[in-house]
Amino acid sequence: MNAHPVDAEPLLTPSEVATLFRVDPKTVTRWAKAGKLSSIRTLGGHRRYRESEVRELLNGIPQQRPSDG
Amino acid sequence: MNAHPVDAEPLLTPSEVATLFRVDPKTVTRWAKAGKLSSIRTLGGHRRYRESEVRELLNGIPQQRPSDG
DNA sequence: CGAGAGTCGGGTAATTTGGGGC
DNA sequence: ATTGTCCAAATTACCCGACTCT
């Protein structure tokens, strides 16, 4: 039962981010610890990552245009 | 389980690509530097290659090969 | 509460990086 | 011009036990 129209940003789990980068979930944790990636923590201490943040990192630059010189 | 619909592209490690081409990982890195192969970098600086990209190169270019000569 | 999967944290081996020389 | 190999440093992957999440 979760239906609250609040500004909830799409979050990803360490495993999800790890799959996107083809690395281990542990490595993603290292990035968060290194401050290379923004991390949101659950009340239990687990980390969660912003999908938009990861997307930008994957592409290097989010604003990529096809007709860009 | 997590239910996060994220479309992740199959990525390969330098070692995997090197094995497919029967060359050294170092050589694969040279190809990436030469722009002959697209590369995605992890936050740590390591490179990841697209499986589809490598497959195309291995097959010559086409993505599918219904018949082999 | 009970059960399964995922994540955390620490430590060590393997892999990858970048440059130089043949 | 391209590939394989050497050196040192950095990053990543795997192992174990305990906790958290659904």
JSON list of C-alpha atoms (C1' of nucleotides) in Angstrom, two decimals:
[
{"chain": "A", "resi": 1, "resn": "MET", "atom": "CA", "xyz": [0.00, 0.00, 0.00]},
{"chain": "A", "resi": 2, "resn": "ASN", "atom": "CA", "xyz": [2.06, 2.87, -1.12]},
{"chain": "A", "resi": 3, "resn": "ALA", "atom": "CA", "xyz": [0.21, 5.60, -2.92]},
{"chain": "A", "resi": 4, "resn": "HIS", "atom": "CA", "xyz": [1.44, 9.02, -1.96]},
{"chain": "A", "resi": 5, "resn": "PRO", "atom": "CA", "xyz": [1.75, 11.68, -4.67]},
{"chain": "A", "resi": 6, "resn": "VAL", "atom": "CA", "xyz": [4.84, 13.17, -3.06]},
{"chain": "A", "resi": 7, "resn": "ASP", "atom": "CA", "xyz": [7.97, 14.26, -4.87]},
{"chain": "A", "resi": 8, "resn": "ALA", "atom": "CA", "xyz": [9.56, 10.85, -4.84]},
{"chain": "A", "resi": 9, "resn": "GLU", "atom": "CA", "xyz": [12.65, 10.55, -6.95]},
{"chain": "A", "resi": 10, "resn": "PRO", "atom": "CA", "xyz": [13.41, 7.23, -8.62]},
{"chain": "A", "resi": 11, "resn": "LEU", "atom": "CA", "xyz": [15.99, 5.51, -6.44]},
{"chain": "A", "resi": 12, "resn": "LEU", "atom": "CA", "xyz": [18.18, 2.56, -7.31]},
{"chain": "A", "resi": 13, "resn": "THR", "atom": "CA", "xyz": [19.64, -0.15, -5.13]},
{"chain": "A", "resi": 14, "resn": "PRO", "atom": "CA", "xyz": [23.39, -0.90, -5.03]},
{"chain": "A", "resi": 15, "resn": "SER", "atom": "CA", "xyz": [22.73, -4.00, -7.11]},
{"chain": "A", "resi": 16, "resn": "GLU", "atom": "CA", "xyz": [20.91, -1.97, -9.74]},
{"chain": "A", "resi": 17, "resn": "VAL", "atom": "CA", "xyz": [23.68, 0.57, -10.06]},
{"chain": "A", "resi": 18, "resn": "ALA", "atom": "CA", "xyz": [26.26, -2.20, -10.09]},
{"chain": "A", "resi": 19, "resn": "THR", "atom": "CA", "xyz": [24.48, -3.87, -12.99]},
{"chain": "A", "resi": 20, "resn": "LEU", "atom": "CA", "xyz": [24.39, -0.63, -14.97]},
{"chain": "A", "resi": 21, "resn": "PHE", "atom": "CA", "xyz": [28.15, -0.16, -14.57]},
{"chain": "A", "resi": 22, "resn": "ARG", "atom": "CA", "xyz": [28.98, -3.84, -14.83]},
{"chain": "A", "resi": 23, "resn": "VAL", "atom": "CA", "xyz": [30.66, -3.78, -11.44]},
{"chain": "A", "resi": 24, "resn": "ASP", "atom": "CA", "xyz": [30.02, -5.30, -8.04]},
{"chain": "A", "resi": 25, "resn": "PRO", "atom": "CA", "xyz": [27.54, -3.77, -5.61]},
{"chain": "A", "resi": 26, "resn": "LYS", "atom": "CA", "xyz": [30.49, -3.43, -3.28]},
{"chain": "A", "resi": 27, "resn": "THR", "atom": "CA", "xyz": [32.24, -1.19, -5.77]},
{"chain": "A", "resi": 28, "resn": "VAL", "atom": "CA", "xyz": [29.22, 1.10, -5.93]},
{"chain": "A", "resi": 29, "resn": "THR", "atom": "CA", "xyz": [29.41, 1.37, -2.18]},
{"chain": "A", "resi": 30, "resn": "ARG", "atom": "CA", "xyz": [33.04, 2.42, -2.52]},
{"chain": "A", "resi": 31, "resn": "TRP", "atom": "CA", "xyz": [32.04, 5.19, -4.92]},
{"chain": "A", "resi": 32, "resn": "ALA", "atom": "CA", "xyz": [29.51, 6.46, -2.44]},
{"chain": "A", "resi": 33, "resn": "LYS", "atom": "CA", "xyz": [32.08, 6.37, 0.33]},
{"chain": "A", "resi": 34, "resn": "ALA", "atom": "CA", "xyz": [34.51, 8.21, -1.92]},
{"chain": "A", "resi": 35, "resn": "GLY", "atom": "CA", "xyz": [31.90, 10.90, -2.51]},
{"chain": "A", "resi": 36, "resn": "LYS", "atom": "CA", "xyz": [31.80, 10.15, -6.24]},
{"chain": "A", "resi": 37, "resn": "LEU", "atom": "CA", "xyz": [28.14, 9.28, -6.00]},
{"chain": "A", "resi": 38, "resn": "SER", "atom": "CA", "xyz": [25.32, 10.77, -3.98]},
{"chain": "A", "resi": 39, "resn": "SER", "atom": "CA", "xyz": [23.91, 8.26, -1.56]},
{"chain": "A", "resi": 40, "resn": "ILE", "atom": "CA", "xyz": [20.71, 8.26, 0.41]},
{"chain": "A", "resi": 41, "resn": "ARG", "atom": "CA", "xyz": [20.58, 6.01, 3.42]},
{"chain": "A", "resi": 42, "resn": "THR", "atom": "CA", "xyz": [17.65, 4.07, 4.69]},
{"chain": "A", "resi": 43, "resn": "LEU", "atom": "CA", "xyz": [16.89, 4.05, 8.39]},
{"chain": "A", "resi": 44, "resn": "GLY", "atom": "CA", "xyz": [18.73, 0.74, 8.55]},
{"chain": "A", "resi": 45, "resn": "GLY", "atom": "CA", "xyz": [21.94, 2.07, 7.02]},
{"chain": "A", "resi": 46, "resn": "HIS", "atom": "CA", "xyz": [21.50, 0.68, 3.51]},
{"chain": "A", "resi": 47, "resn": "ARG", "atom": "CA", "xyz": [22.35, 3.00, 0.64]},
{"chain": "A", "resi": 48, "resn": "ARG", "atom": "CA", "xyz": [20.12, 4.10, -2.19]},
{"chain": "A", "resi": 49, "resn": "TYR", "atom": "CA", "xyz": [21.15, 6.00, -5.33]},
{"chain": "A", "resi": 50, "resn": "ARG", "atom": "CA", "xyz": [19.36, 8.44, -7.61]},
{"chain": "A", "resi": 51, "resn": "GLU", "atom": "CA", "xyz": [18.56, 7.06, -11.01]},
{"chain": "A", "resi": 52, "resn": "SER", "atom": "CA", "xyz": [19.19, 10.47, -12.60]},
{"chain": "A", "resi": 53, "resn": "GLU", "atom": "CA", "xyz": [22.56, 10.69, -10.89]},
{"chain": "A", "resi": 54, "resn": "VAL", "atom": "CA", "xyz": [23.60, 7.29, -12.15]},
{"chain": "A", "resi": 55, "resn": "ARG", "atom": "CA", "xyz": [22.31, 8.04, -15.64]},
{"chain": "A", "resi": 56, "resn": "GLU", "atom": "CA", "xyz": [24.46, 11.12, -15.88]},
{"chain": "A", "resi": 57, "resn": "LEU", "atom": "CA", "xyz": [27.52, 9.25, -14.74]},
{"chain": "A", "resi": 58, "resn": "LEU", "atom": "CA", "xyz": [26.92, 6.48, -17.24]},
{"chain": "A", "resi": 59, "resn": "ASN", "atom": "CA", "xyz": [26.79, 8.91, -20.13]},
{"chain": "A", "resi": 60, "resn": "GLY", "atom": "CA", "xyz": [29.43, 11.20, -18.75]},
{"chain": "A", "resi": 61, "resn": "ILE", "atom": "CA", "xyz": [27.26, 14.07, -19.86]},
{"chain": "A", "resi": 62, "resn": "PRO", "atom": "CA", "xyz": [23.44, 13.95, -19.76]},
{"chain": "A", "resi": 63, "resn": "GLN", "atom": "CA", "xyz": [22.89, 16.62, -22.37]},
{"chain": "A", "resi": 64, "resn": "GLN", "atom": "CA", "xyz": [24.05, 14.66, -25.37]},
{"chain": "A", "resi": 65, "resn": "ARG", "atom": "CA", "xyz": [22.77, 15.88, -28.73]},
{"chain": "A", "resi": 66, "resn": "PRO", "atom": "CA", "xyz": [22.83, 13.94, -32.00]},
{"chain": "A", "resi": 67, "resn": "SER", "atom": "CA", "xyz": [23.54, 17.06, -34.04]},
{"chain": "A", "resi": 68, "resn": "ASP", "atom": "CA", "xyz": [26.12, 18.40, -31.69]},
{"chain": "A", "resi": 69, "resn": "GLY", "atom": "CA", "xyz": [29.49, 19.22, -33.13]},
{"chain": "B", "resi": 1, "resn": "MET", "atom": "CA", "xyz": [13.55, -8.45, -4.82]},
{"chain": "B", "resi": 2, "resn": "ASN", "atom": "CA", "xyz": [13.67, -4.99, -6.15]},
{"chain": "B", "resi": 3, "resn": "ALA", "atom": "CA", "xyz": [11.23, -3.96, -8.84]},
{"chain": "B", "resi": 4, "resn": "HIS", "atom": "CA", "xyz": [13.09, -1.23, -10.62]},
{"chain": "B", "resi": 5, "resn": "PRO", "atom": "CA", "xyz": [12.55, -1.24, -14.39]},
{"chain": "B", "resi": 6, "resn": "VAL", "atom": "CA", "xyz": [15.94, -0.02, -15.51]},
{"chain": "B", "resi": 7, "resn": "ASP", "atom": "CA", "xyz": [17.18, -0.88, -18.94]},
{"chain": "B", "resi": 8, "resn": "ALA", "atom": "CA", "xyz": [20.83, -1.81, -18.63]},
{"chain": "B", "resi": 9, "resn": "GLU", "atom": "CA", "xyz": [22.98, -2.43, -21.67]},
{"chain": "B", "resi": 10, "resn": "PRO", "atom": "CA", "xyz": [25.17, -5.52, -21.59]},
{"chain": "B", "resi": 11, "resn": "LEU", "atom": "CA", "xyz": [28.71, -4.35, -20.88]},
{"chain": "B", "resi": 12, "resn": "LEU", "atom": "CA", "xyz": [31.97, -6.26, -21.13]},
{"chain": "B", "resi": 13, "resn": "THR", "atom": "CA", "xyz": [35.21, -5.92, -19.24]},
{"chain": "B", "resi": 14, "resn": "PRO", "atom": "CA", "xyz": [38.56, -5.35, -21.00]},
{"chain": "B", "resi": 15, "resn": "SER", "atom": "CA", "xyz": [39.52, -8.91, -20.24]},
{"chain": "B", "resi": 16, "resn": "GLU", "atom": "CA", "xyz": [36.34, -10.27, -21.79]},
{"chain": "B", "resi": 17, "resn": "VAL", "atom": "CA", "xyz": [36.78, -8.28, -24.96]},
{"chain": "B", "resi": 18, "resn": "ALA", "atom": "CA", "xyz": [40.42, -9.27, -25.12]},
{"chain": "B", "resi": 19, "resn": "THR", "atom": "CA", "xyz": [39.46, -12.92, -24.86]},
{"chain": "B", "resi": 20, "resn": "LEU", "atom": "CA", "xyz": [36.90, -12.57, -27.63]},
{"chain": "B", "resi": 21, "resn": "PHE", "atom": "CA", "xyz": [39.49, -11.03, -29.94]},
{"chain": "B", "resi": 22, "resn": "ARG", "atom": "CA", "xyz": [42.30, -13.25, -28.70]},
{"chain": "B", "resi": 23, "resn": "VAL", "atom": "CA", "xyz": [44.46, -10.24, -27.86]},
{"chain": "B", "resi": 24, "resn": "ASP", "atom": "CA", "xyz": [45.77, -8.68, -24.70]},
{"chain": "B", "resi": 25, "resn": "PRO", "atom": "CA", "xyz": [43.57, -6.39, -22.61]},
{"chain": "B", "resi": 26, "resn": "LYS", "atom": "CA", "xyz": [46.16, -3.73, -23.30]},
{"chain": "B", "resi": 27, "resn": "THR", "atom": "CA", "xyz": [45.43, -3.92, -26.99]},
{"chain": "B", "resi": 28, "resn": "VAL", "atom": "CA", "xyz": [41.73, -3.44, -26.37]},
{"chain": "B", "resi": 29, "resn": "THR", "atom": "CA", "xyz": [42.59, -0.33, -24.41]},
{"chain": "B", "resi": 30, "resn": "ARG", "atom": "CA", "xyz": [44.55, 0.95, -27.39]},
{"chain": "B", "resi": 31, "resn": "TRP", "atom": "CA", "xyz": [41.52, 0.46, -29.61]},
{"chain": "B", "resi": 32, "resn": "ALA", "atom": "CA", "xyz": [39.43, 2.48, -27.20]},
{"chain": "B", "resi": 33, "resn": "LYS", "atom": "CA", "xyz": [42.05, 5.23, -27.14]},
{"chain": "B", "resi": 34, "resn": "ALA", "atom": "CA", "xyz": [42.15, 5.19, -30.93]},
{"chain": "B", "resi": 35, "resn": "GLY", "atom": "CA", "xyz": [38.40, 5.66, -31.02]},
{"chain": "B", "resi": 36, "resn": "LYS", "atom": "CA", "xyz": [37.92, 2.35, -32.78]},
{"chain": "B", "resi": 37, "resn": "LEU", "atom": "CA", "xyz": [35.82, 1.11, -29.90]},
{"chain": "B", "resi": 38, "resn": "SER", "atom": "CA", "xyz": [33.35, 2.99, -27.73]},
{"chain": "B", "resi": 39, "resn": "SER", "atom": "CA", "xyz": [34.16, 2.81, -24.07]},
{"chain": "B", "resi": 40, "resn": "ILE", "atom": "CA", "xyz": [32.30, 3.63, -20.91]},
{"chain": "B", "resi": 41, "resn": "ARG", "atom": "CA", "xyz": [34.37, 4.49, -17.85]},
{"chain": "B", "resi": 42, "resn": "THR", "atom": "CA", "xyz": [33.52, 3.52, -14.32]},
{"chain": "B", "resi": 43, "resn": "LEU", "atom": "CA", "xyz": [33.85, 6.13, -11.61]},
{"chain": "B", "resi": 44, "resn": "GLY", "atom": "CA", "xyz": [37.22, 4.59, -10.88]},
{"chain": "B", "resi": 45, "resn": "GLY", "atom": "CA", "xyz": [38.53, 5.05, -14.40]},
{"chain": "B", "resi": 46, "resn": "HIS", "atom": "CA", "xyz": [38.21, 1.48, -15.60]},
{"chain": "B", "resi": 47, "resn": "ARG", "atom": "CA", "xyz": [36.73, 0.93, -19.04]},
{"chain": "B", "resi": 48, "resn": "ARG", "atom": "CA", "xyz": [33.64, -1.04, -19.97]},
{"chain": "B", "resi": 49, "resn": "TYR", "atom": "CA", "xyz": [32.71, -1.99, -23.53]},
{"chain": "B", "resi": 50, "resn": "ARG", "atom": "CA", "xyz": [29.32, -2.60, -25.08]},
{"chain": "B", "resi": 51, "resn": "GLU", "atom": "CA", "xyz": [28.68, -6.21, -25.85]},
{"chain": "B", "resi": 52, "resn": "SER", "atom": "CA", "xyz": [26.72, -5.22, -28.96]},
{"chain": "B", "resi": 53, "resn": "GLU", "atom": "CA", "xyz": [29.60, -3.06, -30.13]},
{"chain": "B", "resi": 54, "resn": "VAL", "atom": "CA", "xyz": [32.09, -5.86, -29.73]},
{"chain": "B", "resi": 55, "resn": "ARG", "atom": "CA", "xyz": [29.77, -8.35, -31.34]},
{"chain": "B", "resi": 56, "resn": "GLU", "atom": "CA", "xyz": [29.45, -6.18, -34.41]},
{"chain": "B", "resi": 57, "resn": "LEU", "atom": "CA", "xyz": [33.19, -5.87, -34.70]},
{"chain": "B", "resi": 58, "resn": "LEU", "atom": "CA", "xyz": [33.64, -9.58, -34.28]},
{"chain": "B", "resi": 59, "resn": "ASN", "atom": "CA", "xyz": [31.14, -10.33, -36.99]},
{"chain": "B", "resi": 60, "resn": "GLY", "atom": "CA", "xyz": [32.40, -7.62, -39.27]},
{"chain": "B", "resi": 61, "resn": "ILE", "atom": "CA", "xyz": [29.55, -5.17, -38.75]},
{"chain": "B", "resi": 62, "resn": "PRO", "atom": "CA", "xyz": [26.07, -6.74, -39.03]},
{"chain": "B", "resi": 63, "resn": "GLN", "atom": "CA", "xyz": [24.24, -7.52, -35.82]},
{"chain": "B", "resi": 64, "resn": "GLN", "atom": "CA", "xyz": [22.62, -10.68, -37.12]},
{"chain": "B", "resi": 65, "resn": "ARG", "atom": "CA", "xyz": [23.96, -13.48, -39.20]},
{"chain": "B", "resi": 66, "resn": "PRO", "atom": "CA", "xyz": [21.13, -15.79, -40.33]},
{"chain": "B", "resi": 67, "resn": "SER", "atom": "CA", "xyz": [23.47, -17.61, -42.65]},
{"chain": "B", "resi": 68, "resn": "ASP", "atom": "CA", "xyz": [27.16, -18.10, -42.66]},
{"chain": "B", "resi": 69, "resn": "GLY", "atom": "CA", "xyz": [29.20, -18.47, -45.78]},
{"chain": "C", "resi": 1, "resn": "DC", "atom": "C1'", "xyz": [7.76, -13.94, 14.18]},
{"chain": "C", "resi": 2, "resn": "DG", "atom": "C1'", "xyz": [9.83, -16.63, 10.37]},
{"chain": "C", "resi": 3, "resn": "DA", "atom": "C1'", "xyz": [12.17, -16.97, 5.80]},
{"chain": "C", "resi": 4, "resn": "DG", "atom": "C1'", "xyz": [14.87, -15.43, 1.76]},
{"chain": "C", "resi": 5, "resn": "DA", "atom": "C1'", "xyz": [17.57, -11.96, -0.66]},
{"chain": "C", "resi": 6, "resn": "DG", "atom": "C1'", "xyz": [20.27, -8.01, -0.40]},
{"chain": "C", "resi": 7, "resn": "DT", "atom": "C1'", "xyz": [23.60, -4.94, 1.85]},
{"chain": "C", "resi": 8, "resn": "DC", "atom": "C1'", "xyz": [27.17, -3.58, 5.10]},
{"chain": "C", "resi": 9, "resn": "DG", "atom": "C1'", "xyz": [32.03, -3.60, 6.66]},
{"chain": "C", "resi": 10, "resn": "DG", "atom": "C1'", "xyz": [37.01, -5.29, 6.58]},
{"chain": "C", "resi": 11, "resn": "DG", "atom": "C1'", "xyz": [40.79, -7.61, 4.19]},
{"chain": "C", "resi": 12, "resn": "DT", "atom": "C1'", "xyz": [43.37, -9.73, 0.25]},
{"chain": "C", "resi": 13, "resn": "DA", "atom": "C1'", "xyz": [44.07, -11.32, -4.60]},
{"chain": "C", "resi": 14, "resn": "DA", "atom": "C1'", "xyz": [43.20, -10.23, -9.39]},
{"chain": "C", "resi": 15, "resn": "DT", "atom": "C1'", "xyz": [42.36, -6.97, -12.88]},
{"chain": "C", "resi": 16, "resn": "DT", "atom": "C1'", "xyz": [42.96, -2.47, -15.13]},
{"chain": "C", "resi": 17, "resn": "DT", "atom": "C1'", "xyz": [45.36, 1.83, -15.85]},
{"chain": "C", "resi": 18, "resn": "DG", "atom": "C1'", "xyz": [49.18, 4.69, -18.06]},
{"chain": "C", "resi": 19, "resn": "DG", "atom": "C1'", "xyz": [53.89, 5.23, -20.08]},
{"chain": "C", "resi": 20, "resn": "DG", "atom": "C1'", "xyz": [58.25, 3.47, -22.23]},
{"chain": "C", "resi": 21, "resn": "DG", "atom": "C1'", "xyz": [60.98, 0.35, -25.16]},
{"chain": "C", "resi": 22, "resn": "DC", "atom": "C1'", "xyz": [61.55, -3.54, -28.69]},
{"chain": "D", "resi": 1, "resn": "DA", "atom": "C1'", "xyz": [51.53, 1.35, -37.87]},
{"chain": "D", "resi": 2, "resn": "DT", "atom": "C1'", "xyz": [50.11, -2.51, -34.64]},
{"chain": "D", "resi": 3, "resn": "DT", "atom": "C1'", "xyz": [50.89, -5.88, -30.98]},
{"chain": "D", "resi": 4, "resn": "DG", "atom": "C1'", "xyz": [53.00, -8.02, -26.78]},
{"chain": "D", "resi": 5, "resn": "DT", "atom": "C1'", "xyz": [55.57, -7.31, -22.56]},
{"chain": "D", "resi": 6, "resn": "DC", "atom": "C1'", "xyz": [57.57, -4.81, -18.04]},
{"chain": "D", "resi": 7, "resn": "DC", "atom": "C1'", "xyz": [56.91, -1.59, -13.88]},
{"chain": "D", "resi": 8, "resn": "DA", "atom": "C1'", "xyz": [54.36, 0.77, -10.27]},
{"chain": "D", "resi": 9, "resn": "DA", "atom": "C1'", "xyz": [49.90, 2.53, -8.63]},
{"chain": "D", "resi": 10, "resn": "DA", "atom": "C1'", "xyz": [44.92, 2.52, -8.40]},
{"chain": "D", "resi": 11, "resn": "DT", "atom": "C1'", "xyz": [40.60, 0.22, -8.75]},
{"chain": "D", "resi": 12, "resn": "DT", "atom": "C1'", "xyz": [37.84, -3.72, -8.65]},
{"chain": "D", "resi": 13, "resn": "DA", "atom": "C1'", "xyz": [36.23, -8.54, -7.31]},
{"chain": "D", "resi": 14, "resn": "DC", "atom": "C1'", "xyz": [35.54, -12.15, -3.99]},
{"chain": "D", "resi": 15, "resn": "DC", "atom": "C1'", "xyz": [35.20, -14.32, 1.08]},
{"chain": "D", "resi": 16, "resn": "DC", "atom": "C1'", "xyz": [33.05, -14.21, 5.73]},
{"chain": "D", "resi": 17, "resn": "DG", "atom": "C1'", "xyz": [29.86, -12.93, 9.36]},
{"chain": "D", "resi": 18, "resn": "DA", "atom": "C1'", "xyz": [26.05, -9.94, 10.95]},
{"chain": "D", "resi": 19, "resn": "DC", "atom": "C1'", "xyz": [22.33, -6.88, 9.97]},
{"chain": "D", "resi": 20, "resn": "DT", "atom": "C1'", "xyz": [18.57, -4.93, 7.17]},
{"chain": "D", "resi": 21, "resn": "DC", "atom": "C1'", "xyz": [14.70, -5.09, 3.83]},
{"chain": "D", "resi": 22, "resn": "DT", "atom": "C1'", "xyz": [10.51, -7.02, 1.90]}
]
